[in-house]
């Protein structure tokens, strides 16, 4: 603090000048918030590099669920170190964006698993008949329609295919 004299048109006035230097420990925020969030998001993205097969489904599901739970724990755990406000802070927006990235990785896994599973019958547009042909063995096959399943021989199957064309 020091005294300062200001010259104005109305006269000479003295004033007291106070200079405050405020600072924050950036390392605390980097180690408690930013780095852990980045690591969790990167780990959730690692499921993109796991080949989609029936053997890896549980690994991808565990990785996605663990990433979501880790983000929730990190978000709730670090909030106790920050002052409580009634409005949204920048750190809340940062956590929300990271949480959206993690949820998107989990949703991508669910969509790829659903679409890529040949056992799941996907919805068919109206007016389109769905027919699958499975060869049972020598001289016989099954024809599966949406409503009925019949067993026919290969010759009958060829006749049905020609009639449909």
Tab-separated table of C-alpha atoms in Angstrom:
chain	number	residue	atom	x	y	z
A	1	UNK	CA	0.000	0.000	0.000
A	2	UNK	CA	1.148	3.430	-0.761
A	3	UNK	CA	-0.201	6.950	-0.822
A	4	UNK	CA	-0.852	8.640	-4.090
A	5	UNK	CA	-1.705	12.235	-4.920
A	6	UNK	CA	-4.097	12.936	-7.773
A	7	UNK	CA	-4.383	16.320	-9.433
A	8	UNK	CA	-7.920	17.196	-10.422
A	9	UNK	CA	-9.388	20.448	-11.757
A	10	UNK	CA	-11.199	20.970	-8.482
A	11	UNK	CA	-8.120	20.495	-6.345
A	12	UNK	CA	-5.436	18.285	-4.977
A	13	UNK	CA	-6.540	14.965	-3.384
A	14	UNK	CA	-4.653	12.129	-1.811
A	15	UNK	CA	-5.770	8.529	-2.139
A	16	UNK	CA	-4.783	5.150	-0.872
A	17	UNK	CA	-3.902	2.563	-3.533
A	18	UNK	CA	-4.123	-1.144	-2.756
A	19	UNK	CA	-2.749	-3.703	-5.210
A	20	UNK	CA	-3.887	-7.316	-4.764
A	21	UNK	CA	-2.193	-10.111	-6.630
A	22	UNK	CA	-4.471	-13.135	-6.664
A	23	UNK	CA	-3.428	-16.470	-8.018
A	24	UNK	CA	-4.530	-20.046	-8.168
A	25	UNK	CA	-2.622	-23.272	-7.939
A	26	UNK	CA	-3.214	-24.589	-11.451
A	27	UNK	CA	-1.507	-27.890	-10.693
A	28	UNK	CA	-4.245	-28.810	-8.207
A	29	UNK	CA	-6.980	-28.424	-10.827
A	30	UNK	CA	-4.971	-30.255	-13.471
A	31	UNK	CA	-4.287	-33.265	-11.250
A	32	UNK	CA	-7.705	-33.445	-9.607
A	33	UNK	CA	-9.976	-32.704	-12.568
A	34	UNK	CA	-8.539	-32.358	-16.038
A	35	UNK	CA	-6.055	-35.248	-16.245
A	36	UNK	CA	-8.362	-37.861	-14.679
A	37	UNK	CA	-11.227	-36.828	-16.986
A	38	UNK	CA	-8.995	-37.039	-20.036
A	39	UNK	CA	-7.745	-40.480	-19.017
A	40	UNK	CA	-11.270	-41.795	-18.440
A	41	UNK	CA	-12.465	-40.495	-21.826
A	42	UNK	CA	-9.446	-42.028	-23.582
A	43	UNK	CA	-10.070	-45.361	-21.855
A	44	UNK	CA	-13.714	-45.285	-22.951
A	45	UNK	CA	-12.556	-44.685	-26.546
A	46	UNK	CA	-10.286	-47.737	-26.374
A	47	UNK	CA	-13.371	-49.876	-26.860
A	48	UNK	CA	-13.409	-48.644	-30.475
A	49	UNK	CA	-10.205	-50.580	-31.127
A	50	UNK	CA	-11.468	-53.852	-29.689
A	51	UNK	CA	-12.700	-56.052	-32.503
A	52	UNK	CA	-16.449	-56.545	-32.321
A	53	UNK	CA	-17.045	-60.250	-31.755
A	54	UNK	CA	-18.993	-62.428	-29.365
A	55	UNK	CA	-15.863	-62.973	-27.252
A	56	UNK	CA	-15.202	-59.266	-26.741
A	57	UNK	CA	-18.737	-58.195	-25.891
A	58	UNK	CA	-18.273	-58.525	-22.137
A	59	UNK	CA	-14.931	-56.692	-22.216
A	60	UNK	CA	-16.431	-53.760	-24.121
A	61	UNK	CA	-19.466	-53.668	-21.826
A	62	UNK	CA	-17.295	-53.676	-18.690
A	63	UNK	CA	-15.057	-50.972	-20.131
A	64	UNK	CA	-18.030	-48.757	-20.970
A	65	UNK	CA	-19.796	-49.260	-17.647
A	66	UNK	CA	-16.592	-48.691	-15.690
A	67	UNK	CA	-15.905	-45.479	-17.614
A	68	UNK	CA	-19.401	-44.137	-16.897
A	69	UNK	CA	-19.157	-44.980	-13.198
A	70	UNK	CA	-15.646	-43.502	-12.969
A	71	UNK	CA	-16.867	-40.238	-14.489
A	72	UNK	CA	-19.730	-40.083	-11.993
A	73	UNK	CA	-17.420	-40.747	-9.042
A	74	UNK	CA	-14.877	-38.201	-10.276
A	75	UNK	CA	-17.549	-35.560	-10.828
A	76	UNK	CA	-19.165	-36.054	-7.433
A	77	UNK	CA	-15.861	-36.497	-5.608
A	78	UNK	CA	-14.202	-33.323	-6.843
A	79	UNK	CA	-17.269	-31.145	-6.311
A	80	UNK	CA	-16.597	-31.116	-2.581
A	81	UNK	CA	-13.328	-29.216	-3.199
A	82	UNK	CA	-15.088	-26.406	-5.066
A	83	UNK	CA	-17.389	-23.742	-3.640
A	84	UNK	CA	-21.104	-24.509	-3.993
A	85	UNK	CA	-22.936	-22.203	-6.370
A	86	UNK	CA	-26.549	-22.149	-7.523
A	87	UNK	CA	-25.532	-21.700	-11.152
A	88	UNK	CA	-23.468	-23.701	-13.635
A	89	UNK	CA	-19.688	-23.248	-13.538
A	90	UNK	CA	-17.145	-23.873	-16.261
A	91	UNK	CA	-16.002	-27.061	-14.492
A	92	UNK	CA	-19.601	-28.351	-14.592
A	93	UNK	CA	-19.714	-27.800	-18.353
A	94	UNK	CA	-16.341	-29.554	-18.689
A	95	UNK	CA	-17.596	-32.565	-16.716
A	96	UNK	CA	-20.824	-32.651	-18.724
A	97	UNK	CA	-19.004	-32.666	-22.065
A	98	UNK	CA	-16.676	-35.446	-20.893
A	99	UNK	CA	-19.645	-37.438	-19.591
A	100	UNK	CA	-21.371	-37.072	-22.990
A	101	UNK	CA	-18.233	-38.441	-24.708
A	102	UNK	CA	-18.181	-41.462	-22.398
A	103	UNK	CA	-21.921	-42.124	-22.825
A	104	UNK	CA	-21.538	-41.775	-26.619
A	105	UNK	CA	-18.815	-44.446	-26.612
A	106	UNK	CA	-21.098	-46.767	-24.641
A	107	UNK	CA	-24.040	-46.031	-26.958
A	108	UNK	CA	-21.848	-46.747	-29.989
A	109	UNK	CA	-20.975	-50.134	-28.521
A	110	UNK	CA	-24.649	-50.934	-27.952
A	111	UNK	CA	-25.602	-49.857	-31.486
A	112	UNK	CA	-22.805	-51.836	-33.150
A	113	UNK	CA	-23.610	-54.911	-31.087
A	114	UNK	CA	-27.306	-54.675	-31.941
A	115	UNK	CA	-26.808	-54.027	-35.650
A	116	UNK	CA	-23.977	-56.523	-36.041
A	117	UNK	CA	-25.743	-59.413	-34.297
A	118	UNK	CA	-27.096	-61.822	-36.942
A	119	UNK	CA	-29.411	-63.518	-34.430
A	120	UNK	CA	-31.427	-60.351	-33.812
A	121	UNK	CA	-34.278	-59.794	-36.276
A	122	UNK	CA	-34.174	-56.145	-37.208
A	123	UNK	CA	-37.395	-54.289	-38.043
A	124	UNK	CA	-38.408	-54.608	-41.692
A	125	UNK	CA	-40.208	-51.901	-43.653
A	126	UNK	CA	-43.910	-52.499	-44.272
A	127	UNK	CA	-44.722	-54.312	-47.443
A	128	UNK	CA	-41.355	-56.094	-47.657
A	129	UNK	CA	-41.447	-59.829	-47.122
A	130	UNK	CA	-38.638	-61.316	-45.104
A	131	UNK	CA	-37.591	-64.796	-46.185
A	132	UNK	CA	-34.532	-66.744	-45.063
A	133	UNK	CA	-33.316	-70.061	-46.414
A	134	UNK	CA	-31.415	-72.485	-44.212
A	135	UNK	CA	-29.975	-75.691	-45.632
A	136	UNK	CA	-30.594	-78.501	-43.135
A	137	UNK	CA	-28.759	-81.326	-44.837
A	138	UNK	CA	-28.744	-83.369	-48.016
A	139	UNK	CA	-31.903	-82.719	-50.015
A	140	UNK	CA	-33.845	-80.598	-47.463
A	141	UNK	CA	-34.046	-76.952	-46.426
A	142	UNK	CA	-36.241	-74.711	-44.301
A	143	UNK	CA	-37.939	-71.596	-45.559
A	144	UNK	CA	-38.715	-69.098	-42.824
A	145	UNK	CA	-41.290	-66.424	-43.543
A	146	UNK	CA	-42.518	-63.848	-41.094
A	147	UNK	CA	-45.535	-65.948	-40.196
A	148	UNK	CA	-44.838	-69.603	-41.045
A	149	UNK	CA	-41.970	-72.054	-41.265
A	150	UNK	CA	-42.132	-74.986	-43.666
A	151	UNK	CA	-39.691	-77.740	-44.536
A	152	UNK	CA	-39.218	-78.476	-48.225
A	153	UNK	CA	-36.818	-80.350	-50.454
A	154	UNK	CA	-34.254	-78.610	-52.622
A	155	UNK	CA	-36.429	-79.058	-55.726
A	156	UNK	CA	-39.442	-77.425	-54.080
A	157	UNK	CA	-37.169	-74.652	-52.827
A	158	UNK	CA	-35.947	-73.971	-56.378
A	159	UNK	CA	-39.557	-73.914	-57.629
A	160	UNK	CA	-40.535	-71.379	-54.933
A	161	UNK	CA	-37.600	-69.130	-55.811
A	162	UNK	CA	-38.534	-69.196	-59.513
A	163	UNK	CA	-42.177	-68.360	-58.734
A	164	UNK	CA	-41.116	-65.353	-56.624
A	165	UNK	CA	-39.064	-63.957	-59.513
